[in-house]
Short mmCIF file of C-alpha atoms in Angstrom, two decimals:
data_model
loop_
_atom_site.label_atom_id
_atom_site.label_comp_id
_atom_site.label_asym_id
_atom_site.label_seq_id
_atom_site.Cartn_x
_atom_site.Cartn_y
_atom_site.Cartn_z
CA MET A 525 -25.31 31.37 9.94
CA ASP A 526 -22.78 33.61 11.93
CA LEU A 527 -20.95 30.45 12.95
CA ILE A 528 -20.66 29.28 9.32
CA LEU A 529 -19.62 32.62 8.03
CA PHE A 530 -16.97 32.94 10.95
CA SER A 531 -15.58 29.41 9.98
CA CYS A 532 -15.50 30.16 6.40
CA ARG A 533 -13.59 33.40 6.81
CA ALA A 534 -11.08 31.71 9.28
CA ARG A 535 -10.55 28.95 6.63
CA VAL A 536 -9.77 31.33 3.96
CA ALA A 537 -7.36 33.41 6.18
CA GLY A 538 -5.67 30.23 7.34
CA PHE A 539 -4.81 29.13 3.94
CA PHE A 540 -2.89 32.28 3.08
CA ARG A 541 -1.53 32.63 6.70
CA GLN A 542 1.81 30.92 5.68
CA LYS A 543 3.70 30.64 2.33
CA LYS A 544 1.47 33.21 0.79
CA GLN A 545 3.40 33.57 -2.61
CA LEU A 546 3.71 29.84 -3.01
CA ARG A 547 0.02 29.11 -2.35
CA ALA A 548 -1.24 32.07 -4.40
CA LEU A 549 1.02 30.58 -7.27
CA LEU A 550 -0.50 27.11 -6.97
CA LEU A 551 -3.91 28.62 -6.79
CA SER A 552 -3.34 30.37 -10.07
CA LEU A 553 -1.99 27.38 -11.71
CA GLY A 554 -4.97 25.40 -10.68
CA ILE A 555 -7.26 28.19 -12.35
CA VAL A 556 -5.06 27.94 -15.58
CA LEU A 557 -5.49 24.07 -15.47
CA ALA A 558 -9.26 24.58 -14.85
CA GLY A 559 -9.37 26.78 -18.04
CA VAL A 560 -7.52 24.20 -19.90
CA TYR A 561 -9.72 21.38 -19.09
CA SER A 562 -12.76 23.43 -19.79
CA TYR A 563 -11.52 24.18 -23.19
CA ILE A 564 -10.66 20.50 -23.79
CA PHE A 565 -14.26 19.44 -22.84
CA THR A 566 -15.75 22.50 -24.81
CA TYR A 567 -13.75 21.14 -28.09
CA LEU A 568 -15.03 17.62 -27.48
CA LEU A 569 -18.67 18.65 -26.98
CA HIS A 570 -18.30 20.78 -30.31
CA GLN A 571 -16.80 17.87 -32.20
CA ALA A 572 -19.36 15.60 -30.86
CA ARG A 573 -22.25 17.89 -31.93
CA ILE A 574 -20.99 18.25 -35.44
CA GLY A 575 -20.19 14.49 -35.75
CA ASP A 576 -16.49 15.16 -36.63
CA SER A 577 -13.65 12.78 -35.44
CA VAL A 578 -15.56 12.03 -32.26
CA SER A 579 -17.81 8.94 -31.99
CA GLN A 580 -19.53 9.88 -28.67
CA SER A 581 -22.48 12.06 -28.57
CA PRO A 582 -22.66 15.20 -26.47
CA GLU A 583 -24.52 13.56 -23.81
CA GLN A 584 -21.84 10.93 -23.51
CA ILE A 585 -19.09 13.75 -23.19
CA LEU A 586 -21.17 15.30 -20.63
CA GLU A 587 -21.47 12.12 -18.67
CA TYR A 588 -17.73 11.53 -18.83
CA ALA A 589 -17.23 15.18 -17.49
CA ASN A 590 -19.59 14.15 -14.58
CA LEU A 591 -17.71 10.96 -14.00
CA PHE A 592 -14.47 12.68 -14.01
CA LEU A 593 -15.65 15.11 -11.41
CA LEU A 594 -16.94 12.39 -9.35
CA ALA A 595 -13.84 10.39 -9.40
CA ILE A 596 -11.36 13.27 -8.85
CA ILE A 597 -13.11 14.59 -5.88
CA ILE A 598 -13.22 11.22 -4.11
CA LEU A 599 -9.78 10.14 -5.15
CA LYS A 600 -8.25 13.45 -3.80
CA GLY A 601 -9.08 12.26 -0.27
CA PHE A 602 -6.99 9.10 -0.56
CA PHE A 603 -4.29 9.88 -3.28
CA PRO A 604 -1.45 10.62 -3.18
CA ALA A 605 -1.97 10.79 0.69
CA TYR A 606 -4.93 10.23 2.83
CA VAL A 607 -6.61 13.37 4.02
CA PRO A 608 -8.41 13.30 7.48
CA LYS A 609 -11.84 14.68 7.78
CA ALA A 610 -12.05 18.24 8.80
CA GLU A 611 -12.89 18.61 12.47
CA VAL A 612 -13.74 22.29 12.61
CA ILE A 613 -15.60 22.35 15.89
CA GLN A 614 -14.68 19.89 18.58
CA ARG A 615 -17.35 17.80 20.20
CA ILE A 616 -16.86 19.52 23.77
CA TYR A 617 -17.92 22.69 22.34
CA PRO A 618 -21.59 23.64 23.24
CA VAL A 619 -22.86 23.57 19.68
CA SER A 620 -25.88 21.45 18.52
CA PRO A 621 -24.89 18.39 16.29
CA LEU A 622 -26.90 19.78 13.44
CA LYS A 623 -25.16 23.16 13.49
CA LYS A 624 -21.89 21.49 13.85
CA PHE A 625 -22.68 19.22 10.85
CA TRP A 626 -23.74 22.09 8.48
CA ALA A 627 -20.78 24.29 9.60
CA GLU A 628 -18.20 21.60 8.91
CA LEU A 629 -19.84 20.58 5.63
CA THR A 630 -19.95 24.21 4.33
CA VAL A 631 -16.36 24.93 5.57
CA GLU A 632 -15.16 21.84 3.76
CA LEU A 633 -16.55 23.25 0.41
CA VAL A 634 -14.62 26.53 1.00
CA SER A 635 -11.30 25.28 -0.17
CA PRO A 636 -8.86 26.09 -3.13
CA PHE A 637 -9.73 22.63 -4.64
CA TYR A 638 -13.34 23.44 -4.78
CA PHE A 639 -12.68 26.95 -6.10
CA ILE A 640 -10.68 25.51 -8.97
CA VAL A 641 -13.49 22.95 -9.82
CA ALA A 642 -16.02 25.83 -9.56
CA ASN A 643 -13.86 27.80 -12.15
CA PHE A 644 -13.88 24.65 -14.41
CA LEU A 645 -17.54 24.40 -14.35
CA LEU A 646 -18.26 28.05 -14.88
CA LEU A 647 -15.80 28.33 -17.73
CA LEU A 648 -17.31 25.31 -19.43
CA PHE A 649 -20.73 26.86 -19.03
CA LEU A 650 -19.62 30.11 -20.58
CA MET A 651 -17.43 28.60 -23.39
CA SER A 652 -19.89 25.72 -24.50
CA PRO A 653 -23.30 26.32 -25.96
CA ASP A 654 -23.95 22.43 -25.38
CA TYR A 655 -23.52 23.04 -21.74
CA ALA A 656 -26.87 24.56 -20.50
CA VAL A 657 -27.95 25.88 -17.05
CA GLY A 658 -29.61 22.34 -16.34
CA HIS A 659 -26.16 20.65 -16.96
CA LEU A 660 -24.33 23.07 -14.73
CA LEU A 661 -26.74 22.47 -11.77
CA GLN A 662 -26.60 18.65 -12.30
CA SER A 663 -22.69 19.02 -12.19
CA VAL A 664 -23.00 20.94 -8.93
CA LEU A 665 -25.18 18.17 -7.67
CA VAL A 666 -22.52 15.61 -8.65
CA LEU A 667 -19.80 17.65 -6.83
CA LEU A 668 -21.89 17.66 -3.66
CA THR A 669 -22.65 14.00 -4.01
CA ALA A 670 -18.94 13.19 -4.46
CA HIS A 671 -18.07 15.29 -1.39
CA VAL A 672 -20.63 13.66 0.97
CA THR A 673 -19.43 10.22 -0.36
CA LEU A 674 -15.84 11.14 0.70
CA ARG A 675 -17.09 12.40 4.09
CA THR A 676 -18.89 9.11 4.58
CA LEU A 677 -15.74 7.01 3.79
CA GLN A 678 -13.80 9.23 6.22
CA VAL A 679 -16.30 8.62 8.94
CA PHE A 680 -15.93 4.87 8.44
CA VAL A 681 -12.08 5.08 8.42
CA GLU A 682 -11.68 7.52 11.44
CA ARG A 683 -14.48 6.63 13.82
CA ARG A 684 -15.68 3.64 15.79
CA MET A 685 -19.12 2.78 14.52
CA ARG A 686 -22.09 1.80 16.92
CA TRP A 687 -23.58 -0.75 14.54
CA THR A 688 -26.58 -1.30 16.56
CA HIS A 689 -27.51 2.32 17.36
CA SER A 690 -30.85 3.66 15.97
CA TYR A 691 -28.99 6.54 14.19
CA PHE A 692 -27.04 3.87 12.26
CA TYR A 693 -30.29 2.09 11.16
CA MET A 694 -31.93 5.37 10.11
CA GLY A 695 -28.72 6.43 8.12
CA ALA A 696 -28.95 3.13 6.46
CA VAL A 697 -32.50 3.59 5.37
CA MET A 698 -31.68 7.02 4.05
CA ALA A 699 -28.57 5.65 2.22
CA ALA A 700 -30.76 2.94 0.73
CA ALA A 701 -33.21 5.47 -0.66
CA PHE A 702 -30.40 7.40 -2.29
CA VAL A 703 -29.05 4.13 -3.82
CA ALA A 704 -32.39 3.12 -4.99
CA LEU A 705 -32.94 6.66 -6.76
CA GLN A 706 -29.42 6.29 -8.24
CA VAL A 707 -30.03 2.93 -9.75
CA ARG A 708 -33.19 4.25 -11.33
CA VAL A 709 -31.64 7.58 -12.51
CA PRO A 710 -28.06 7.97 -12.06
CA MET A 711 -27.03 11.49 -11.37
CA PHE A 712 -24.07 11.47 -13.60
CA ARG A 713 -26.22 11.02 -16.80
CA PRO A 714 -27.06 14.46 -18.26
CA THR A 715 -30.46 15.49 -18.43
CA SER A 716 -32.33 18.72 -19.44
CA TYR A 717 -35.56 17.93 -17.66
CA TRP A 718 -36.18 20.00 -14.46
CA LEU A 719 -38.16 17.16 -12.98
CA MET A 720 -34.99 14.91 -13.13
CA LEU A 721 -33.03 17.67 -11.34
CA ILE A 722 -35.59 17.57 -8.58
CA VAL A 723 -35.27 13.88 -8.26
CA HIS A 724 -31.58 14.29 -8.02
CA MET A 725 -31.83 17.00 -5.37
CA ALA A 726 -34.03 14.65 -3.43
CA ALA A 727 -31.46 11.89 -3.65
CA LEU A 728 -28.72 14.29 -2.50
CA GLY A 729 -30.91 15.19 0.32
CA PHE A 730 -31.35 11.58 1.55
CA PHE A 731 -27.58 11.07 1.16
CA ILE A 732 -26.75 14.28 3.32
CA ALA A 733 -29.28 13.02 5.86
CA ALA A 734 -27.45 9.56 5.96
CA ASN A 735 -24.18 11.25 6.33
CA TYR A 736 -25.44 13.13 9.38
CA LEU A 737 -27.05 10.14 10.90
CA LEU A 738 -23.81 8.23 10.35
CA GLU A 739 -21.88 10.87 12.25
CA GLN A 740 -24.03 10.70 15.14
CA ALA A 741 -23.81 6.89 15.12
CA ALA A 742 -20.01 6.95 15.28
CA ALA A 743 -19.14 7.01 18.95
CA GLU A 744 -15.68 8.56 18.99
CA GLN A 745 -12.38 8.66 17.20
CA ARG A 746 -10.40 5.48 17.13
CA ARG A 747 -7.87 5.29 19.90
CA LYS A 748 -4.31 4.32 19.69
CA VAL A 749 -3.60 0.86 20.86
CA VAL A 750 -0.08 -0.79 20.87
CA ASN A 751 0.20 -4.56 20.84
CA TYR A 752 3.44 -5.96 22.36
CA SER A 753 4.45 -9.48 21.60
CA ASN A 754 7.18 -11.74 23.31
CA ASN A 755 7.36 -14.00 20.39
CA ALA A 756 11.10 -13.90 19.36
CA ARG A 757 10.22 -15.25 15.81
CA ARG A 758 8.35 -12.14 14.89
CA SER A 759 10.76 -9.81 13.13
CA LEU A 760 11.47 -6.23 14.18
CA SER A 761 10.08 -5.20 10.73
CA TRP A 762 6.71 -6.76 11.54
CA ARG A 763 6.54 -5.01 14.91
CA LEU A 764 7.37 -1.69 13.48
CA PHE A 765 4.32 -2.31 11.13
CA LYS A 766 2.11 -3.77 13.70
CA ASN A 767 2.84 -1.34 16.77
CA HIS A 768 2.64 1.96 14.65
CA ARG A 769 -1.11 2.46 14.42
CA LEU A 770 -1.21 5.46 12.30
CA ALA A 771 1.34 4.12 9.77
CA LYS A 772 -0.34 0.86 9.68
CA GLN A 773 -3.56 2.41 9.10
CA MET A 774 -2.63 4.60 6.27
CA LEU A 775 -0.66 1.77 4.58
CA ILE A 776 -3.58 -0.44 4.86
CA PHE A 777 -5.80 2.17 3.25
CA GLY A 778 -3.38 2.61 0.43
CA LEU A 779 -3.19 -1.16 -0.16
CA VAL A 780 -7.03 -1.56 -0.16
CA PHE A 781 -7.35 1.38 -2.51
CA LYS A 782 -4.78 -0.28 -4.95
CA ALA A 783 -6.60 -3.42 -4.57
CA ILE A 784 -9.95 -1.86 -5.60
CA ILE A 785 -8.19 -0.32 -8.78
CA LEU A 786 -6.74 -3.73 -9.63
CA ALA A 787 -10.03 -5.34 -8.99
CA LEU A 788 -11.82 -3.07 -11.41
CA ASP A 789 -9.23 -3.87 -14.17
CA ALA A 790 -9.62 -7.47 -13.42
CA THR A 791 -13.38 -7.21 -13.58
CA SER A 792 -13.18 -5.42 -16.93
CA TYR A 793 -10.77 -8.06 -18.37
CA LEU A 794 -12.92 -11.01 -17.33
CA GLN A 795 -16.07 -9.45 -18.75
CA LYS A 796 -14.84 -7.52 -21.76
CA ASP A 797 -11.33 -8.98 -22.22
CA VAL A 798 -10.17 -5.22 -22.19
CA HIS A 799 -7.78 -3.86 -19.63
CA VAL A 800 -9.01 -0.39 -17.95
CA PHE A 801 -5.22 0.55 -17.80
CA ASP A 802 -5.27 0.46 -21.63
CA GLU A 803 -8.08 3.02 -21.75
CA ILE A 804 -7.05 5.07 -18.79
CA VAL A 805 -3.44 5.21 -18.85
CA SER A 806 -3.05 7.23 -15.58
CA LEU A 807 -4.43 4.22 -13.58
CA TRP A 808 -0.94 2.58 -14.26
CA LEU A 809 0.24 4.39 -11.35
CA PHE A 810 -1.63 2.15 -9.02
CA VAL A 811 0.25 -1.12 -10.41
CA GLY A 812 3.57 -0.08 -8.73
CA PRO A 813 4.20 0.43 -5.16
CA LEU A 814 3.62 4.36 -5.32
CA VAL A 815 0.93 4.32 -2.72
CA ILE A 816 2.98 3.10 0.34
CA TYR A 817 5.75 5.71 -0.54
CA SER A 818 3.43 8.79 -0.83
CA TYR A 819 1.45 7.71 2.14
CA VAL A 820 4.35 7.05 4.61
CA PHE A 821 7.83 6.30 3.22
CA ASN A 822 8.46 9.70 1.78
CA ASN A 823 8.48 10.77 5.59
CA VAL A 824 9.68 7.74 7.27
CA TRP A 825 11.50 9.60 10.03
CA GLY A 826 8.20 11.71 10.58
CA PHE A 827 6.42 8.29 11.33
CA TYR A 828 9.22 6.54 13.03
CA ARG A 829 11.01 9.58 14.76
CA ASN A 830 12.03 7.44 17.74
CA LEU A 831 13.93 4.96 15.52
CA TRP A 832 15.85 7.88 13.96
CA LEU A 833 16.87 9.24 17.21
CA THR A 834 18.01 5.87 18.44
CA ILE A 835 20.21 5.55 15.42
CA GLU A 836 21.36 9.04 15.75
CA ARG A 837 22.33 8.63 19.28
CA SER A 838 23.89 5.26 18.97
CA SER A 839 26.15 5.19 15.87
CA GLY A 840 24.79 7.95 13.36
CA GLY A 841 26.54 5.82 10.56
CA TYR A 842 25.13 6.27 7.03
CA MET A 843 24.50 2.59 6.50
CA ASP A 844 22.79 2.31 9.86
CA PHE A 845 20.31 5.08 8.77
CA ILE A 846 19.68 3.29 5.34
CA LYS A 847 19.08 -0.11 7.14
CA ALA A 848 16.80 1.54 9.65
CA SER A 849 14.72 3.30 7.00
CA LEU A 850 14.49 -0.19 5.18
CA MET A 851 13.15 -1.97 8.24
CA PRO A 852 9.63 -0.53 8.34
CA LEU A 853 9.40 -0.72 4.60
CA ARG A 854 9.87 -4.49 4.47
CA VAL A 855 6.43 -5.76 5.43
CA PRO A 856 4.35 -3.25 3.54
CA LEU A 857 6.49 -3.73 0.39
CA LEU A 858 6.04 -7.30 0.69
CA MET A 859 2.28 -7.06 0.94
CA ASP A 860 2.17 -4.64 -1.88
CA ALA A 861 4.42 -6.98 -4.09
CA VAL A 862 2.30 -10.11 -3.33
CA LEU A 863 -0.91 -8.11 -4.27
CA THR A 864 0.79 -7.09 -7.70
CA PHE A 865 2.11 -10.22 -8.54
CA LEU A 866 -1.21 -12.08 -7.78
CA TYR A 867 -2.85 -9.66 -10.23
CA VAL A 868 -0.04 -10.23 -12.79
CA THR A 869 -0.53 -14.11 -12.43
CA PHE A 870 -4.11 -14.18 -12.93
CA PHE A 871 -5.30 -11.16 -14.79
CA ASN A 872 -2.48 -9.53 -16.94
CA HIS A 873 -0.17 -12.05 -18.59
CA GLU A 874 0.35 -9.70 -21.60
CA GLN A 875 2.11 -7.18 -19.81
CA ALA A 876 3.79 -9.32 -17.25
CA LEU A 877 7.40 -8.64 -18.33
CA PHE A 878 6.78 -4.93 -18.22
CA ILE A 879 5.01 -5.00 -14.96
CA VAL A 880 7.83 -7.06 -13.13
CA LEU A 881 10.64 -4.85 -14.68
CA MET A 882 8.64 -1.89 -13.84
CA TYR A 883 8.00 -2.83 -10.18
CA ILE A 884 11.78 -3.85 -9.64
CA ALA A 885 12.86 -0.45 -11.10
CA SER A 886 10.38 1.44 -9.00
CA VAL A 887 11.54 0.05 -5.70
CA LEU A 888 15.11 0.82 -6.73
CA LEU A 889 13.97 4.41 -7.57
CA LEU A 890 11.46 5.37 -4.85
CA THR A 891 13.26 3.79 -1.86
CA PRO A 892 16.40 6.03 -2.00
CA PHE A 893 14.16 8.90 -3.10
CA GLY A 894 12.03 8.32 -0.03
CA ILE A 895 15.18 8.47 2.19
CA ILE A 896 16.16 11.85 0.58
CA ALA A 897 12.51 13.20 1.14
CA SER A 898 12.56 11.99 4.62
CA ILE A 899 15.95 13.86 5.34
CA VAL A 900 15.48 17.05 3.33
CA SER A 901 11.85 17.65 3.80
CA PRO A 902 10.65 15.99 7.00
CA LYS A 903 7.10 16.43 8.55
CA ALA A 904 6.12 16.18 12.09
CA VAL A 905 3.51 13.48 12.44
CA LYS A 906 1.40 14.42 15.56
CA GLY A 907 -2.03 14.30 16.88
CA GLY A 908 -3.26 11.03 15.58
CA ILE A 909 -5.68 10.53 12.72
CA PHE A 910 -7.49 14.08 13.31
CA SER A 911 -4.41 16.10 12.87
CA PHE A 912 -4.71 18.49 9.97
CA SER A 913 -0.84 18.68 9.36
CA ALA A 914 0.60 17.11 6.29
CA ARG A 915 1.99 13.55 6.68
CA SER A 916 4.68 14.04 4.11
CA SER A 917 6.00 16.67 1.66
CA TYR A 918 3.43 17.63 -1.16
CA LEU A 919 6.33 18.84 -3.22
CA TYR A 920 8.16 15.52 -2.90
CA ASN A 921 5.22 13.41 -3.35
CA PHE A 922 4.63 15.32 -6.54
CA ILE A 923 8.18 14.75 -7.73
CA THR A 924 7.78 10.97 -6.69
CA ILE A 925 4.67 10.75 -9.15
CA ILE A 926 6.70 12.26 -11.99
CA LEU A 927 9.68 10.06 -11.64
CA PHE A 928 7.36 7.03 -11.28
CA GLY A 929 5.52 8.03 -14.23
CA MET A 930 8.63 8.09 -16.34
CA LEU A 931 8.98 4.43 -15.74
CA PHE A 932 5.99 3.81 -17.93
CA LEU A 933 7.90 5.24 -21.00
CA PRO A 934 8.76 1.64 -22.35
CA LEU A 935 5.15 1.28 -23.17
CA LEU A 936 5.70 3.65 -25.99
CA HIS A 937 8.82 1.88 -27.19
CA PRO A 938 10.97 -0.99 -25.58
CA LEU A 939 14.17 1.02 -26.22
CA LEU A 940 13.02 3.31 -23.52
CA TYR A 941 14.05 0.66 -20.88
CA LEU A 942 17.25 2.47 -21.03
CA VAL A 943 15.70 5.14 -19.04
CA TYR A 944 15.49 3.07 -15.96
CA PRO A 945 19.36 2.82 -15.14
CA VAL A 946 19.58 6.67 -15.75
CA LEU A 947 16.77 7.46 -13.25
CA ILE A 948 17.90 5.01 -10.61
CA GLY A 949 21.62 6.21 -10.89
CA GLY A 950 20.58 9.79 -10.70
CA VAL A 951 18.59 9.15 -7.52
CA LEU A 952 21.23 7.11 -5.98
CA PHE A 953 23.87 9.87 -6.82
CA ALA A 954 21.31 12.44 -5.07
CA LEU A 955 21.28 9.98 -2.04
CA VAL A 956 25.04 10.09 -1.63
CA ALA A 957 25.07 13.82 -1.90
CA VAL A 958 22.29 14.27 0.79
CA LEU A 959 23.99 11.71 3.13
CA ARG A 960 27.23 13.80 2.87
CA GLU A 961 25.35 16.89 3.97
CA TYR A 962 23.44 14.95 6.71
CA PRO A 963 25.35 16.68 9.49
CA GLN A 964 23.71 19.91 8.62
CA TYR A 965 20.32 18.34 7.90
CA LYS A 966 20.21 16.45 11.37
CA HIS A 967 19.66 19.67 13.25
CA ARG A 968 16.55 20.63 11.30
CA LEU A 969 15.37 17.08 11.52
CA PHE A 970 15.44 17.17 15.31
CA GLU A 971 13.91 20.66 15.29
CA THR A 972 11.13 19.40 13.03
CA LEU A 973 10.31 16.16 14.70
CA TYR A 974 10.60 17.12 18.33
CA LYS A 975 10.12 20.86 18.65
CA THR A 976 7.27 21.63 16.36
CA GLU A 977 4.15 22.46 18.21
CA ASP A 978 0.71 21.43 16.90
#
């Protein structure tokens, strides 16, 4: 318990150690948003109870709230950028695996994000008479289940798994027990019966045990391996993608994540002849190439700092920097484009013209903006997959999402296609302005990329 309390205090103190005012402001904004969303769900529950203007029942609204909680917690680990699993206690420390597991699990929950989620649940409980104590406890169980799901995915991503180890088989049995209970009684469906809450607690216990055993079955972190090739037919763009393991891994994560979203929409279209994108508009963000920019190419020089230094020491010309920043982008962008156009060809003929125009505009918009972000707000990418440092600027990722979201305005009216040249022209003008100030930015680039200590 002392280890857990000490780790939690260090986590809270570390959050406000730097940029105190900015982080306090962001935390305050999150609490306000939690209040807004709690009011929205309270209003929906009230309308559902009186049967006015809402076709769903209160139970369905509560189910949507739990699903929203489940989705947002899992997605936060992968979008807009991949977040590594917290390694609070290194394996070399003389701490038992069980103590290490509980300490890390608890410390991960002590974060601003979960504090905001807790405010949302508490305010919803206080504001809505339809949200009882049992519903609150069930939402807490959903929160914990989502977090353990995220941890499990992170373990598979970051560690080499010993598939034949006894721990893996035991973890698979525990996971099967959790899945069996969830198929019988899904946790996200609201219930007021205490017996069902006990069943959900038992399912969560099986899942936590499976996560612990899975960590024990994971041998070690994945090692960095560089594969060289003497094949002259392989382009430099391919080698930049193939040999940078961290960038390649994060880009593949992003593309797989996008493929899952497109597959969900394709499945919905084949089964119900209805697109998920029409019901959940925010998922349109995954149709374009946003993921590969927010994961890597909003910080291209952080990932490819030696490429930047080579250009700086050889010529330092603006066009050389632009060409160099485009070389690592070619292969991932080609893969993303192929994935998108396969989806359009087979599953979304109705919106084909819009998707093609939007995709082309997004490339013309996000590519110069990524170069701007890489020069103005670089981040040192060090330490491999277990580093806690940011892979790219959160501010510029947020601005990227806003700019990309504006490309969907033509869905409201075709006349809004006129927004495209305005946005692209504005970003190109900003790129020219940044390149003119590059002699001042390059010193901070070198300071950030080569002199920042972990």
